[in-house]
Amino acid sequence: MQSYTIGQAARLLGVSPDTARRWADAGRVATHRDEGGRRLIDGRALAAFSVEVAQNGPDGEDVSYTSARNAFPGIVTAVTLGDVAAQVEIQAGPHRLVSLLTREAVEELGLEVGVEATARVKATSVHIDRV
């Protein structure tokens, strides 16, 4: 079975290594040490934990319900407003997502640079949820 370092697990979970380390220290995910003394997380344990985080949110809070399963929480990095349409860019970890939506939707959601938001991808559409 493959094992992952704390840094690798953090990247897969979309969090900082410090967050992954705190979760391991708190016993939220089990670790073991290799012969070099590095803390590792068993692949099966990490897979189960990643499902738990996805279902309950990273800090155990409830997440909103939606049929769009591919969620990318991040921060709005750019908003370009036109008369009717708008373009919103979100940086979600290593992922840059760009969505075209109505100007009205951007204004209703209060989307602007620096706002936390989640891009939800379903088929060829990207839906933006304000956190």
Coordinates of N, CA and C in Angstrom, one line a residue:
M1 N 0.8 -1.2 0.0 CA 0.0 0.0 0.0 C 0.9 1.2 0.0
Q2 N 0.5 2.2 -0.8 CA 1.3 3.4 -0.9 C 1.0 4.3 0.3
S3 N 2.1 5.0 0.8 CA 1.9 5.9 1.9 C 2.3 7.3 1.4
Y4 N 1.8 8.3 2.0 CA 2.1 9.7 1.6 C 2.7 10.5 2.7
T5 N 3.6 11.4 2.4 CA 4.1 12.3 3.4 C 3.1 13.4 3.7
I6 N 3.3 14.1 4.8 CA 2.3 15.1 5.2 C 2.2 16.2 4.1
G7 N 3.3 16.5 3.4 CA 3.2 17.5 2.3 C 2.5 17.0 1.1
Q8 N 2.7 15.7 0.8 CA 1.9 15.1 -0.3 C 0.4 15.1 0.0
A9 N 0.1 14.7 1.2 CA -1.3 14.6 1.7 C -1.9 16.0 1.6
A10 N -1.2 17.0 2.1 CA -1.7 18.4 2.1 C -2.1 18.8 0.6
R11 N -1.2 18.5 -0.3 CA -1.4 18.9 -1.7 C -2.7 18.1 -2.2
L12 N -2.8 16.9 -1.9 CA -4.0 16.1 -2.4 C -5.3 16.6 -1.7
L13 N -5.2 17.0 -0.5 CA -6.4 17.5 0.2 C -6.7 19.0 -0.1
G14 N -5.8 19.7 -0.7 CA -6.0 21.1 -1.0 C -5.8 22.0 0.2
V15 N -4.9 21.6 1.1 CA -4.7 22.5 2.3 C -3.2 22.7 2.5
S16 N -2.8 23.5 3.4 CA -1.4 23.7 3.7 C -0.8 22.6 4.4
P17 N 0.5 22.4 4.3 CA 1.2 21.3 5.1 C 0.9 21.5 6.6
D18 N 0.9 22.8 7.1 CA 0.6 23.0 8.5 C -0.8 22.5 8.9
T19 N -1.8 22.7 8.1 CA -3.1 22.2 8.4 C -3.1 20.7 8.4
A20 N -2.5 20.0 7.4 CA -2.4 18.6 7.4 C -1.7 18.1 8.7
R21 N -0.6 18.8 9.1 CA 0.2 18.4 10.3 C -0.7 18.5 11.5
R22 N -1.5 19.6 11.6 CA -2.4 19.8 12.8 C -3.4 18.7 12.8
W23 N -4.0 18.3 11.7 CA -5.0 17.3 11.6 C -4.3 16.0 12.1
A24 N -3.1 15.7 11.7 CA -2.4 14.5 12.1 C -2.1 14.5 13.6
D25 N -1.7 15.7 14.1 CA -1.4 15.8 15.5 C -2.7 15.7 16.4
A26 N -3.8 16.1 15.8 CA -5.1 16.0 16.6 C -5.7 14.6 16.4
G27 N -5.1 13.7 15.7 CA -5.6 12.3 15.5 C -6.7 12.2 14.5
R28 N -6.9 13.2 13.7 CA -8.0 13.1 12.7 C -7.6 12.1 11.6
V29 N -6.3 12.0 11.3 CA -5.8 11.0 10.4 C -4.6 10.3 11.0
A30 N -4.5 9.0 10.9 CA -3.4 8.3 11.5 C -2.2 8.4 10.7
T31 N -1.0 8.4 11.4 CA 0.3 8.5 10.7 C 1.2 7.4 11.3
H32 N 2.2 7.1 10.6 CA 3.3 6.2 11.1 C 4.6 6.8 10.6
R33 N 5.7 6.3 11.1 CA 7.0 6.8 10.7 C 7.7 5.8 9.8
D34 N 8.4 6.3 8.9 CA 9.3 5.4 8.0 C 10.6 5.3 8.7
E35 N 11.5 4.5 8.1 CA 12.8 4.3 8.7 C 13.7 5.6 8.8
G36 N 13.3 6.6 8.0 CA 14.0 7.9 8.1 C 13.4 8.8 9.1
G37 N 12.3 8.4 9.8 CA 11.6 9.2 10.8 C 10.5 10.1 10.3
R38 N 10.3 10.1 8.9 CA 9.2 11.0 8.4 C 7.9 10.4 8.7
R39 N 6.9 11.3 9.0 CA 5.6 10.8 9.2 C 4.9 10.6 7.9
L40 N 4.2 9.4 7.8 CA 3.5 9.0 6.6 C 2.1 8.7 6.9
I41 N 1.2 8.9 5.9 CA -0.2 8.5 6.0 C -0.5 7.4 5.0
D42 N -1.0 6.3 5.5 CA -1.4 5.2 4.7 C -2.4 5.6 3.6
G43 N -2.2 5.2 2.4 CA -3.1 5.6 1.3 C -4.6 5.3 1.5
R44 N -4.9 4.2 2.1 CA -6.3 3.9 2.4 C -6.9 4.9 3.4
A45 N -6.1 5.2 4.5 CA -6.5 6.1 5.5 C -6.7 7.5 4.9
L46 N -5.8 7.9 4.0 CA -5.9 9.2 3.4 C -7.1 9.3 2.5
A47 N -7.4 8.2 1.7 CA -8.6 8.2 0.9 C -9.8 8.4 1.7
A48 N -9.9 7.6 2.8 CA -11.1 7.8 3.7 C -11.2 9.1 4.3
F49 N -10.1 9.7 4.7 CA -10.1 11.0 5.3 C -10.5 12.1 4.3
S50 N -10.0 11.9 3.0 CA -10.4 12.9 2.0 C -11.9 12.9 1.7
V51 N -12.5 11.8 1.8 CA -13.9 11.7 1.6 C -14.6 12.4 2.8
E52 N -14.1 12.2 4.0 CA -14.7 12.8 5.2 C -14.6 14.3 5.1
V53 N -13.4 14.8 4.7 CA -13.2 16.3 4.6 C -14.1 16.8 3.5
A54 N -14.3 16.1 2.4 CA -15.2 16.6 1.3 C -16.6 16.7 1.8
Q55 N -17.1 15.7 2.6 CA -18.4 15.7 3.0 C -18.7 16.6 4.1
N56 N -17.8 16.9 5.0 CA -18.0 17.7 6.2 C -17.3 19.0 6.2
G57 N -16.6 19.3 5.2 CA -15.8 20.6 5.2 C -14.5 20.3 6.0
P58 N -13.5 21.1 5.7 CA -12.2 20.9 6.3 C -12.1 21.0 7.8
D59 N -13.0 21.8 8.4 CA -13.0 22.0 9.9 C -14.2 21.3 10.5
G60 N -14.8 20.4 9.8 CA -16.0 19.6 10.3 C -17.3 20.3 10.2
E61 N -17.3 21.5 9.7 CA -18.6 22.2 9.5 C -19.4 21.6 8.4
D62 N -20.7 21.8 8.4 CA -21.5 21.3 7.3 C -21.3 22.2 6.1
V63 N -21.3 21.5 4.9 CA -21.2 22.2 3.7 C -22.6 22.3 3.0
S64 N -22.7 23.3 2.1 CA -24.0 23.4 1.5 C -24.3 22.2 0.6
Y65 N -25.6 22.0 0.3 CA -25.9 20.9 -0.5 C -26.1 21.3 -1.9
T66 N -25.6 20.5 -2.9 CA -25.6 20.9 -4.3 C -25.5 19.6 -5.1
S67 N -26.0 19.6 -6.3 CA -25.8 18.4 -7.1 C -24.5 18.4 -7.9
A68 N -23.8 19.6 -7.9 CA -22.5 19.7 -8.5 C -21.4 19.2 -7.6
R69 N -20.8 18.1 -7.9 CA -19.8 17.5 -7.0 C -18.4 18.0 -7.0
N70 N -18.0 18.6 -8.1 CA -16.7 19.0 -8.3 C -16.5 20.4 -7.8
A71 N -16.2 20.6 -6.5 CA -16.1 21.9 -5.9 C -14.7 22.3 -5.7
F72 N -14.4 23.6 -6.0 CA -13.1 24.1 -5.9 C -13.2 25.4 -5.0
P73 N -13.0 25.3 -3.7 CA -13.0 26.5 -2.8 C -11.8 27.3 -3.1
G74 N -11.9 28.6 -3.2 CA -10.8 29.4 -3.4 C -11.1 30.9 -3.1
I75 N -10.3 31.7 -3.8 CA -10.4 33.2 -3.6 C -10.6 33.8 -5.0
V76 N -11.4 34.8 -5.1 CA -11.6 35.5 -6.3 C -10.4 36.4 -6.6
T77 N -9.8 36.2 -7.8 CA -8.6 37.0 -8.1 C -8.8 38.0 -9.2
A78 N -9.9 37.9 -9.9 CA -10.2 38.9 -10.9 C -11.7 38.9 -11.2
V79 N -12.3 40.1 -11.5 CA -13.7 40.2 -11.9 C -13.7 41.2 -13.1
T80 N -14.2 40.8 -14.2 CA -14.3 41.7 -15.4 C -15.8 41.9 -15.7
L81 N -16.3 43.1 -15.5 CA -17.7 43.3 -15.7 C -18.0 43.9 -17.1
G82 N -18.9 43.4 -17.8 CA -19.4 44.0 -19.0 C -20.8 44.5 -18.7
D83 N -21.5 45.0 -19.8 CA -22.9 45.5 -19.6 C -23.8 44.4 -19.1
V84 N -23.7 43.2 -19.7 CA -24.6 42.1 -19.4 C -23.9 40.9 -18.7
A85 N -22.7 40.6 -19.3 CA -21.9 39.4 -18.8 C -20.7 39.8 -17.9
A86 N -20.2 38.9 -17.3 CA -19.0 39.1 -16.4 C -18.1 37.9 -16.5
Q87 N -16.8 38.1 -16.2 CA -15.8 37.0 -16.1 C -15.3 37.0 -14.7
V88 N -15.3 35.9 -14.0 CA -14.7 35.8 -12.7 C -13.6 34.7 -12.7
E89 N -12.5 35.1 -12.1 CA -11.4 34.1 -12.0 C -11.2 33.8 -10.5
I90 N -11.1 32.5 -10.2 CA -10.9 32.0 -8.8 C -9.6 31.2 -8.8
Q91 N -8.8 31.4 -7.8 CA -7.6 30.6 -7.6 C -7.9 29.6 -6.5
A92 N -8.0 28.3 -6.8 CA -8.4 27.3 -5.8 C -7.2 26.4 -5.7
G93 N -6.3 26.7 -4.7 CA -5.1 25.9 -4.6 C -4.3 26.1 -5.9
P94 N -3.8 25.0 -6.5 CA -3.1 25.2 -7.7 C -3.9 25.4 -9.0
H95 N -5.2 25.4 -8.8 CA -6.1 25.5 -9.9 C -6.7 26.9 -10.1
R96 N -6.6 27.4 -11.4 CA -7.2 28.7 -11.8 C -8.4 28.4 -12.6
L97 N -9.5 28.9 -12.1 CA -10.8 28.6 -12.8 C -11.4 29.9 -13.2
V98 N -11.9 29.9 -14.5 CA -12.5 31.1 -15.0 C -13.9 30.8 -15.4
S99 N -14.9 31.6 -15.0 CA -16.3 31.4 -15.2 C -16.9 32.6 -15.9
L100 N -17.7 32.4 -16.9 CA -18.5 33.5 -17.5 C -19.9 33.4 -17.0
L101 N -20.4 34.5 -16.4 CA -21.7 34.5 -15.8 C -22.3 35.9 -16.0
T102 N -23.6 36.0 -15.6 CA -24.2 37.3 -15.8 C -23.7 38.3 -14.8
R103 N -23.7 39.6 -15.2 CA -23.3 40.7 -14.4 C -24.2 40.7 -13.1
E104 N -25.5 40.4 -13.4 CA -26.5 40.4 -12.3 C -26.1 39.4 -11.2
A105 N -25.6 38.2 -11.6 CA -25.2 37.1 -10.7 C -24.0 37.5 -9.9
V106 N -23.0 38.2 -10.6 CA -21.8 38.6 -9.9 C -22.2 39.7 -8.8
E107 N -23.1 40.6 -9.1 CA -23.5 41.6 -8.2 C -24.3 41.0 -7.0
E108 N -25.3 40.1 -7.3 CA -26.1 39.4 -6.3 C -25.2 38.7 -5.3
L109 N -24.1 38.0 -5.8 CA -23.3 37.2 -5.0 C -22.2 38.1 -4.3
G110 N -22.1 39.3 -4.7 CA -21.1 40.2 -4.1 C -19.7 39.8 -4.4
L111 N -19.5 39.2 -5.6 CA -18.2 38.7 -6.0 C -17.2 39.9 -6.4
E112 N -16.1 40.0 -5.7 CA -15.1 40.9 -6.0 C -13.7 40.3 -5.6
V113 N -12.7 40.9 -6.0 CA -11.3 40.4 -5.7 C -11.2 40.3 -4.2
G114 N -10.7 39.2 -3.8 CA -10.4 39.0 -2.3 C -11.5 38.2 -1.6
V115 N -12.7 38.0 -2.3 CA -13.8 37.3 -1.6 C -13.6 35.8 -1.8
E116 N -13.9 35.1 -0.7 CA -13.8 33.6 -0.7 C -15.0 33.1 -1.5
A117 N -14.8 32.2 -2.4 CA -15.9 31.7 -3.2 C -15.6 30.2 -3.6
T118 N -16.6 29.5 -4.0 CA -16.4 28.1 -4.5 C -16.8 28.0 -5.9
A119 N -16.0 27.5 -6.8 CA -16.4 27.2 -8.2 C -16.8 25.7 -8.2
R120 N -18.0 25.5 -8.7 CA -18.5 24.2 -8.8 C -18.7 23.8 -10.3
V121 N -18.1 22.7 -10.7 CA -18.0 22.4 -12.1 C -18.9 21.2 -12.3
K122 N -19.8 21.3 -13.3 CA -20.6 20.2 -13.7 C -20.7 20.2 -15.2
A123 N -20.4 19.2 -15.9 CA -20.3 19.1 -17.3 C -19.4 20.3 -17.8
T124 N -20.0 21.1 -18.7 CA -19.2 22.2 -19.2 C -19.5 23.6 -18.6
S125 N -20.2 23.5 -17.5 CA -20.6 24.8 -16.8 C -19.9 24.9 -15.5
V126 N -19.6 26.2 -15.1 CA -19.0 26.5 -13.8 C -19.9 27.3 -13.1
H127 N -20.3 26.9 -11.9 CA -21.3 27.7 -11.1 C -20.5 28.2 -9.9
I128 N -20.7 29.5 -9.5 CA -20.0 30.1 -8.4 C -20.9 30.2 -7.2
D129 N -20.5 29.7 -6.1 CA -21.2 29.8 -4.8 C -20.4 30.8 -3.9
R130 N -21.1 31.7 -3.3 CA -20.4 32.6 -2.3 C -20.4 31.9 -1.0
V131 N -19.3 31.9 -0.3 CA -19.1 31.2 1.0 C -19.7 32.0 2.1

